Short mmCIF file of C-alpha atoms in Angstrom, two decimals:
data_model
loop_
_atom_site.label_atom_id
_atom_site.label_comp_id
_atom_site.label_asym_id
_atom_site.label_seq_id
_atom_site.Cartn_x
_atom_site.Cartn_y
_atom_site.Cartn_z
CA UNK A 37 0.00 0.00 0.00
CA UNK A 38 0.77 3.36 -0.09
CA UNK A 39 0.74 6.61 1.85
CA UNK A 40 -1.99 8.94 3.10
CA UNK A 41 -1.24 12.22 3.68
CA UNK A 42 -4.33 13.93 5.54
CA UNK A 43 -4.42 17.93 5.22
CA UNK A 44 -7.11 20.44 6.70
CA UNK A 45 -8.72 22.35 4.18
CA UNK A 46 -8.79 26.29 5.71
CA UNK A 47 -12.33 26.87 4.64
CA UNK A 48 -15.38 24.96 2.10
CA UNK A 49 -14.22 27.06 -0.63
CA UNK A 50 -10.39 25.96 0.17
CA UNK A 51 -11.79 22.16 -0.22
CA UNK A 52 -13.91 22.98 -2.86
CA UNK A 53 -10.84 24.10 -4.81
CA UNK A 54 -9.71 20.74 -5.08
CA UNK A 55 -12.62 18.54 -6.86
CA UNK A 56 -15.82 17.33 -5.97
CA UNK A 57 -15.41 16.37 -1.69
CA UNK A 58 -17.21 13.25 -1.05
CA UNK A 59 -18.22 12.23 2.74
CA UNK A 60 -17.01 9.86 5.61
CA UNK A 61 -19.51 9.44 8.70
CA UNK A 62 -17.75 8.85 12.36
CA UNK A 63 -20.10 9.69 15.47
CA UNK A 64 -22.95 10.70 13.51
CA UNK A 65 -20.96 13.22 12.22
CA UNK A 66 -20.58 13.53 8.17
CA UNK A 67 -17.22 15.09 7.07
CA UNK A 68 -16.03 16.24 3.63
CA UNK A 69 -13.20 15.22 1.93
CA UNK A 70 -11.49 15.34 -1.57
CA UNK A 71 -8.70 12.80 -2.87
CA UNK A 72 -6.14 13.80 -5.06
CA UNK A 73 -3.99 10.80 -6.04
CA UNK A 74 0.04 11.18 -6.77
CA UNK A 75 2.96 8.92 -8.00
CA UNK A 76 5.68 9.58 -6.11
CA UNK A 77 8.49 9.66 -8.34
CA UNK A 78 11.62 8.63 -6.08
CA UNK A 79 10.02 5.28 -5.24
CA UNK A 80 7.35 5.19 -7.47
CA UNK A 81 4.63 4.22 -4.44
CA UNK A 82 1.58 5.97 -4.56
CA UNK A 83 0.56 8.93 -2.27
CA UNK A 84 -3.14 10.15 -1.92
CA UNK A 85 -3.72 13.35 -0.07
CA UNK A 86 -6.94 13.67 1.08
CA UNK A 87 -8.19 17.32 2.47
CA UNK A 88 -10.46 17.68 4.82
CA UNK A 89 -12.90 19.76 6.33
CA UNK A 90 -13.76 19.08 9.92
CA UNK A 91 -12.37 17.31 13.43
CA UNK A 92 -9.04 16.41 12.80
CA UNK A 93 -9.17 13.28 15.20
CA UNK A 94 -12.76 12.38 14.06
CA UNK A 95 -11.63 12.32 10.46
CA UNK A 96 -8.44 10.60 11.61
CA UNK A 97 -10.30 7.43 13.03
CA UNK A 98 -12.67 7.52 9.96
CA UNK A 99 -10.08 7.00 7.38
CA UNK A 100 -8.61 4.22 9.81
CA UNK A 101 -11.66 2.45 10.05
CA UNK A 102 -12.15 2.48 6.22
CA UNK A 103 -8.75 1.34 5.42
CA UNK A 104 -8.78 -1.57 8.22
CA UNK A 105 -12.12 -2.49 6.76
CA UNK A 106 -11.13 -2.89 3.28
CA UNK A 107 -7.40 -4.15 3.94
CA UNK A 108 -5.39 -6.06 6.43
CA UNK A 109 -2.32 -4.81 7.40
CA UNK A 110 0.45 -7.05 7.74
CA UNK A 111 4.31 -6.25 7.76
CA UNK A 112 4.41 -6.31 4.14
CA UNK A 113 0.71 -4.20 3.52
CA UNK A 114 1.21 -1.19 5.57
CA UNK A 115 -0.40 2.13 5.31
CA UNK A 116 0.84 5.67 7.13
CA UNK A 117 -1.23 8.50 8.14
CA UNK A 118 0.68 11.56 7.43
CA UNK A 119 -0.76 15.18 8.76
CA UNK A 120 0.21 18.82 9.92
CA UNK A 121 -0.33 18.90 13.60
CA UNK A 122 1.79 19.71 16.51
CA UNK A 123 0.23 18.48 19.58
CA UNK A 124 -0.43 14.79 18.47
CA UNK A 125 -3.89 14.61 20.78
CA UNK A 126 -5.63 14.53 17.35
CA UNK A 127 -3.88 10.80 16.76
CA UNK A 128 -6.86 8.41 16.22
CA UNK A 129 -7.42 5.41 19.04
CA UNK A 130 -5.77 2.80 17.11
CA UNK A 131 -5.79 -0.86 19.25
CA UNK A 132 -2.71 -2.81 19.34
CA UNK A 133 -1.06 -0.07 17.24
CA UNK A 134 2.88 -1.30 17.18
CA UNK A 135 4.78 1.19 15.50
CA UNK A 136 4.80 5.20 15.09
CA UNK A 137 6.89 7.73 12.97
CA UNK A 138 6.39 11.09 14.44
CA UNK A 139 8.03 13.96 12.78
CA UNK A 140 7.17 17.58 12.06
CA UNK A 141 7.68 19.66 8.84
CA UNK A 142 9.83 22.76 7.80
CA UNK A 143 12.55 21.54 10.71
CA UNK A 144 9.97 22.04 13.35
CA UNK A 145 10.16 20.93 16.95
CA UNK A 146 8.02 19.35 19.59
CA UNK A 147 8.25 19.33 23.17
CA UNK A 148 9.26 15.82 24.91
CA UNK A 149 6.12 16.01 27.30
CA UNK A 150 4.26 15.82 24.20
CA UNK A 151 6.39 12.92 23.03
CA UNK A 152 6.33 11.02 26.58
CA UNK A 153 1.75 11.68 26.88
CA UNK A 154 1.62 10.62 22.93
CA UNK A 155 3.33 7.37 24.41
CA UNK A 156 2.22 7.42 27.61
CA UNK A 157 -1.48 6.61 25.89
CA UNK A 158 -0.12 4.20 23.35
CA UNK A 159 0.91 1.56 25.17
CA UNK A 160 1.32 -0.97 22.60
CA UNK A 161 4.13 0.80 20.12
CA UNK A 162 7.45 -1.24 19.89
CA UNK A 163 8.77 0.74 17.09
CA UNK A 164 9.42 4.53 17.01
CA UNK A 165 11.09 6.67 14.79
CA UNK A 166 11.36 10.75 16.06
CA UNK A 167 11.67 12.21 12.74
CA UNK A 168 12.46 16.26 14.14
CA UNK A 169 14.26 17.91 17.10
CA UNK A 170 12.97 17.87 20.55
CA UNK A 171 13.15 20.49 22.82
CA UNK A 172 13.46 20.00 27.23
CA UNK A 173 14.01 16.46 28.54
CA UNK A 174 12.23 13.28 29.03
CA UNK A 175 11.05 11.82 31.92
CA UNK A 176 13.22 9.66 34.15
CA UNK A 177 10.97 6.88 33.52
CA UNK A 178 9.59 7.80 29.64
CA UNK A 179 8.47 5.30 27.22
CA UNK A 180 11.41 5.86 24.50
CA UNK A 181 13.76 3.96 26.98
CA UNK A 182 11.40 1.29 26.60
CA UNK A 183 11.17 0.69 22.65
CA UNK A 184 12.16 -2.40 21.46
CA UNK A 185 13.30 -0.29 18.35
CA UNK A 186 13.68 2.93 18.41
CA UNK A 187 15.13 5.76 15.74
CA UNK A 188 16.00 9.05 17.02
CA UNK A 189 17.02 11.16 13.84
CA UNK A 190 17.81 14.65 15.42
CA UNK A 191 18.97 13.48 18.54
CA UNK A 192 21.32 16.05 19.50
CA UNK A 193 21.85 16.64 23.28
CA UNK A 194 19.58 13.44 24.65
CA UNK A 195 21.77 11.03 22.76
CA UNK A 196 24.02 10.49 26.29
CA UNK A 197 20.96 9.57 28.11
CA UNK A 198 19.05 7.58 25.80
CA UNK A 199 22.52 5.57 25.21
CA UNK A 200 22.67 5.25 28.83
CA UNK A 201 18.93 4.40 29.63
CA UNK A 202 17.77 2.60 26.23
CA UNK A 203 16.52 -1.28 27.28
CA UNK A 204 14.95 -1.94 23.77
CA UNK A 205 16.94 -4.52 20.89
CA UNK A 206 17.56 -2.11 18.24
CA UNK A 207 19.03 1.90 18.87
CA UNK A 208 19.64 4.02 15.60
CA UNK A 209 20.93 7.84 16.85
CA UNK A 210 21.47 10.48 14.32
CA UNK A 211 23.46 13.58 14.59
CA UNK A 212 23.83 12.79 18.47
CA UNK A 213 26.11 15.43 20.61
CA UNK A 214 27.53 12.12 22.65
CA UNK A 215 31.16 11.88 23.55
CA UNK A 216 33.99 9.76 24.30
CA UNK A 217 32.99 9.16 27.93
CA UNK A 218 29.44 8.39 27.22
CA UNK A 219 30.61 5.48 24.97
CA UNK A 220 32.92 4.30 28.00
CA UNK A 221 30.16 4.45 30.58
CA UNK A 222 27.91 2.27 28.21
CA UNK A 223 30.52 -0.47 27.30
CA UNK A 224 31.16 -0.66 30.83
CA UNK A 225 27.53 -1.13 32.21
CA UNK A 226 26.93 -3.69 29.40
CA UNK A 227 30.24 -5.29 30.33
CA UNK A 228 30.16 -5.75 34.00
CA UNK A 229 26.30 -6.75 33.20
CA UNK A 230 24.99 -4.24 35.93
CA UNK A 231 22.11 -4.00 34.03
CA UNK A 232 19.33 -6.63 31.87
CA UNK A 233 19.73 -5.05 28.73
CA UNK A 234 18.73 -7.29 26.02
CA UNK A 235 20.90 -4.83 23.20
CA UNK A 236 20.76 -6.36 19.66
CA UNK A 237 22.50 -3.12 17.75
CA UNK A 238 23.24 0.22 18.22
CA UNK A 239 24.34 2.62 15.52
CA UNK A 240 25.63 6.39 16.66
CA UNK A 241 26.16 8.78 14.16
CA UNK A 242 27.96 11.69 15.86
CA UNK A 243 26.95 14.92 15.81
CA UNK A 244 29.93 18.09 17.07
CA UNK A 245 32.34 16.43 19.07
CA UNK A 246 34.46 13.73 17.23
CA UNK A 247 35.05 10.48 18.65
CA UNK A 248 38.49 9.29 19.29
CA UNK A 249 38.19 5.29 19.60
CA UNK A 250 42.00 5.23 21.01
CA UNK A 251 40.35 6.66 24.05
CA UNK A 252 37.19 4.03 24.45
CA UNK A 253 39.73 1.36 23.89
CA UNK A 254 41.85 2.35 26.73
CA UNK A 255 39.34 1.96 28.72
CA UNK A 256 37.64 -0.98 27.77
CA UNK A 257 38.44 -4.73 28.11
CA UNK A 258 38.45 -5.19 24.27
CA UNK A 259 40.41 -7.38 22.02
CA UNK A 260 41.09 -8.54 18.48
CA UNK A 261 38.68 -10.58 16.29
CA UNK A 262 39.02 -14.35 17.55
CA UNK A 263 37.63 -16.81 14.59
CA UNK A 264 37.69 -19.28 17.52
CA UNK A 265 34.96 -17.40 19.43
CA UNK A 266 32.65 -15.41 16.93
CA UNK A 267 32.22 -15.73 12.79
CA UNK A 268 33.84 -12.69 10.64
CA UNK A 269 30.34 -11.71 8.99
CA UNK A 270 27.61 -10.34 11.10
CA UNK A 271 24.27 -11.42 9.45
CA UNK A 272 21.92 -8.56 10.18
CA UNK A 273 18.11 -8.81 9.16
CA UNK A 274 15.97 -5.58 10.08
CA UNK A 275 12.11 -5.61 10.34
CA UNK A 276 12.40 -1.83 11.08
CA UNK A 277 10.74 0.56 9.47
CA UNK A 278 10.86 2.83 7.39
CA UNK A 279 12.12 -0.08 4.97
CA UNK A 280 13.07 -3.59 5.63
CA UNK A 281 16.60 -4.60 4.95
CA UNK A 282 19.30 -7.24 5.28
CA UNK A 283 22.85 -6.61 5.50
CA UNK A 284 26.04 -7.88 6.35
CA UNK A 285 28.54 -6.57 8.87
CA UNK A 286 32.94 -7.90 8.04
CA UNK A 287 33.53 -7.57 11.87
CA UNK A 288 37.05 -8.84 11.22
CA UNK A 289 38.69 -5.48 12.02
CA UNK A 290 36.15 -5.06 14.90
CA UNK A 291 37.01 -5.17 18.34
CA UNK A 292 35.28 -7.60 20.65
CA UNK A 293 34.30 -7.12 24.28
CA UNK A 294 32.85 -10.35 26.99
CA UNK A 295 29.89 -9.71 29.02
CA UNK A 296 31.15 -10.88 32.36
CA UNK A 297 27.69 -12.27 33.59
CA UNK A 298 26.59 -14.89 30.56
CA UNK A 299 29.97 -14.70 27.98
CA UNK A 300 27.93 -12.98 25.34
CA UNK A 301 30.13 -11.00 22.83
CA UNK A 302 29.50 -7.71 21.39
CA UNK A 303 31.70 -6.30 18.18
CA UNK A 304 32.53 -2.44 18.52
CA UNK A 305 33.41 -0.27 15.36
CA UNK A 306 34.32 3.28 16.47
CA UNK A 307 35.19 5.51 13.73
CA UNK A 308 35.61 9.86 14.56
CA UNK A 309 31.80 10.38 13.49
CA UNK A 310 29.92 6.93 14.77
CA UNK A 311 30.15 3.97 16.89
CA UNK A 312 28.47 0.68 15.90
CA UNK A 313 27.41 -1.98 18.95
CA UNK A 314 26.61 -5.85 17.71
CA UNK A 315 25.87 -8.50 20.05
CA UNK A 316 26.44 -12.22 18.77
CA UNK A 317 23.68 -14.36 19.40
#
């Protein structure tokens, strides 16, 4: 399937502008709409935009029931709802709803309380991608920490303490302000097993202050590749959206750290602008 992008027409005559609307009844309540279909060139998948005139939420949960009724989602049928809002209460009450891509246009920002409530209410996400900066901090105990995958594209100062709090598989970090010692701290933790972290990957892409992996190895209990203990080629299969991919990692120039508690082995690749985290299963 495709992608739905949902837009809020300013006035009738604004929606009337683009074609004849027709009408979608939630709650007794009959809203107009008009679809204008596009091929989207890049990856030639099809976007609809449909404008709107009415309850943003309302109108939300309408277009979910009609797709759900019509298709089943699976991993390989999914469908997004893309719209203009800032303050994600207008988010339809989707059950068992397992992944989310929240991001904001023109650079925009949101506020983390916003992010930790949005989550706070849907319980059931494992997957979340934060597609645009975010301003204040979370809370001590906020639902990111707890994503089983989780993408942070702008993640700029809160890279340090989602590194040191994250307890989900899978951690992608983009343009993240994190530093030498933050990368020690973490090795160390996962080392010395003081925590039940069930880390698959993690993948840092540094952000102002270059990483210097002479330092983290100083530090750090690490060692050569051992054929005797782990394979060269790290075999890695992603279910994570936004698109599903396999890959394979030559960890033969990695360096390899033992967790004290159960012998697992985690390759480290530390380069001045990222640091890459596999644990062998």
């Amino acid at each position: 399937m495709g992608r739905i992008y949902l837009k809020k027409a300013k006035s009738e005559e604004d929606l009337l502008k683009r074609g004849r609307p027709f009408t979608v009844e939630v709650d007794e309540l009959k809203i107009p709409f008009c679809v204008s279909p596009v091929t989207n060139t890049f990856d030639n998948k099809k976007k609809v935009f449909l404008t709107f005139l009415g309850p943003v939420k309302q109108f939300h949960e309408a277009i979910h029931l009609c797709i759900t009724s019509l298709y089943r989602p699976t991993p390989y049928n999914k469908y997004e709802l893309t719209t203009n809002v800032d303050d994600l209460t207008c988010t339809p009450d989707i059950k068992n709803m397992k992944e989310s891509y929240l991001a904001t246009i023109k650079s925009e920002s949101l506020n983390a309380s916003t992010i930790d409530n949005f989550l706070s209410k849907k319980t059931s996400i494992e997957k979340l991608t934060l597609g645009m900066k975010v301003l204040d901090n979370f809370q001590e105990d906020s639902a990111i920490f707890r994503m089983k995958y989780f993408w942070f594209t702008y993640s700029l100062e809160h890279a340090p303490i989602v590194l040191s709090k994250f307890q989900g598989t899978h951690l992608w970090m983009t343009d993240a302000n994190i530093k030498n010692e933050d990368i020690i701290s973490f090795l160390n933790t996962w080392q010395n097993s003081e925590c039940d972290r069930k880390i698959f990957e993690i993948k840092v892409s540094e952000g102002m202050n270059p990483l210097n992996p002479d330092i983290v190895y100083e530090d750090i209990d690490v060692s050569d590749w051992d054929p005797a203990e782990r394979p060269k080629e790290f075999n890695f299969v992603s279910t994570f959206f936004p698109e599903n991919f396999n890959k394979v990692y030559d960890c033969s120039t990695w360096m390899d750290i033992k967790r004290s508690g159960d012998g697992k082995i985690a390759s480290i690749c530390i380069t001045s602008n990222a640091f890459k985290f596999l644990v062998w299963d």
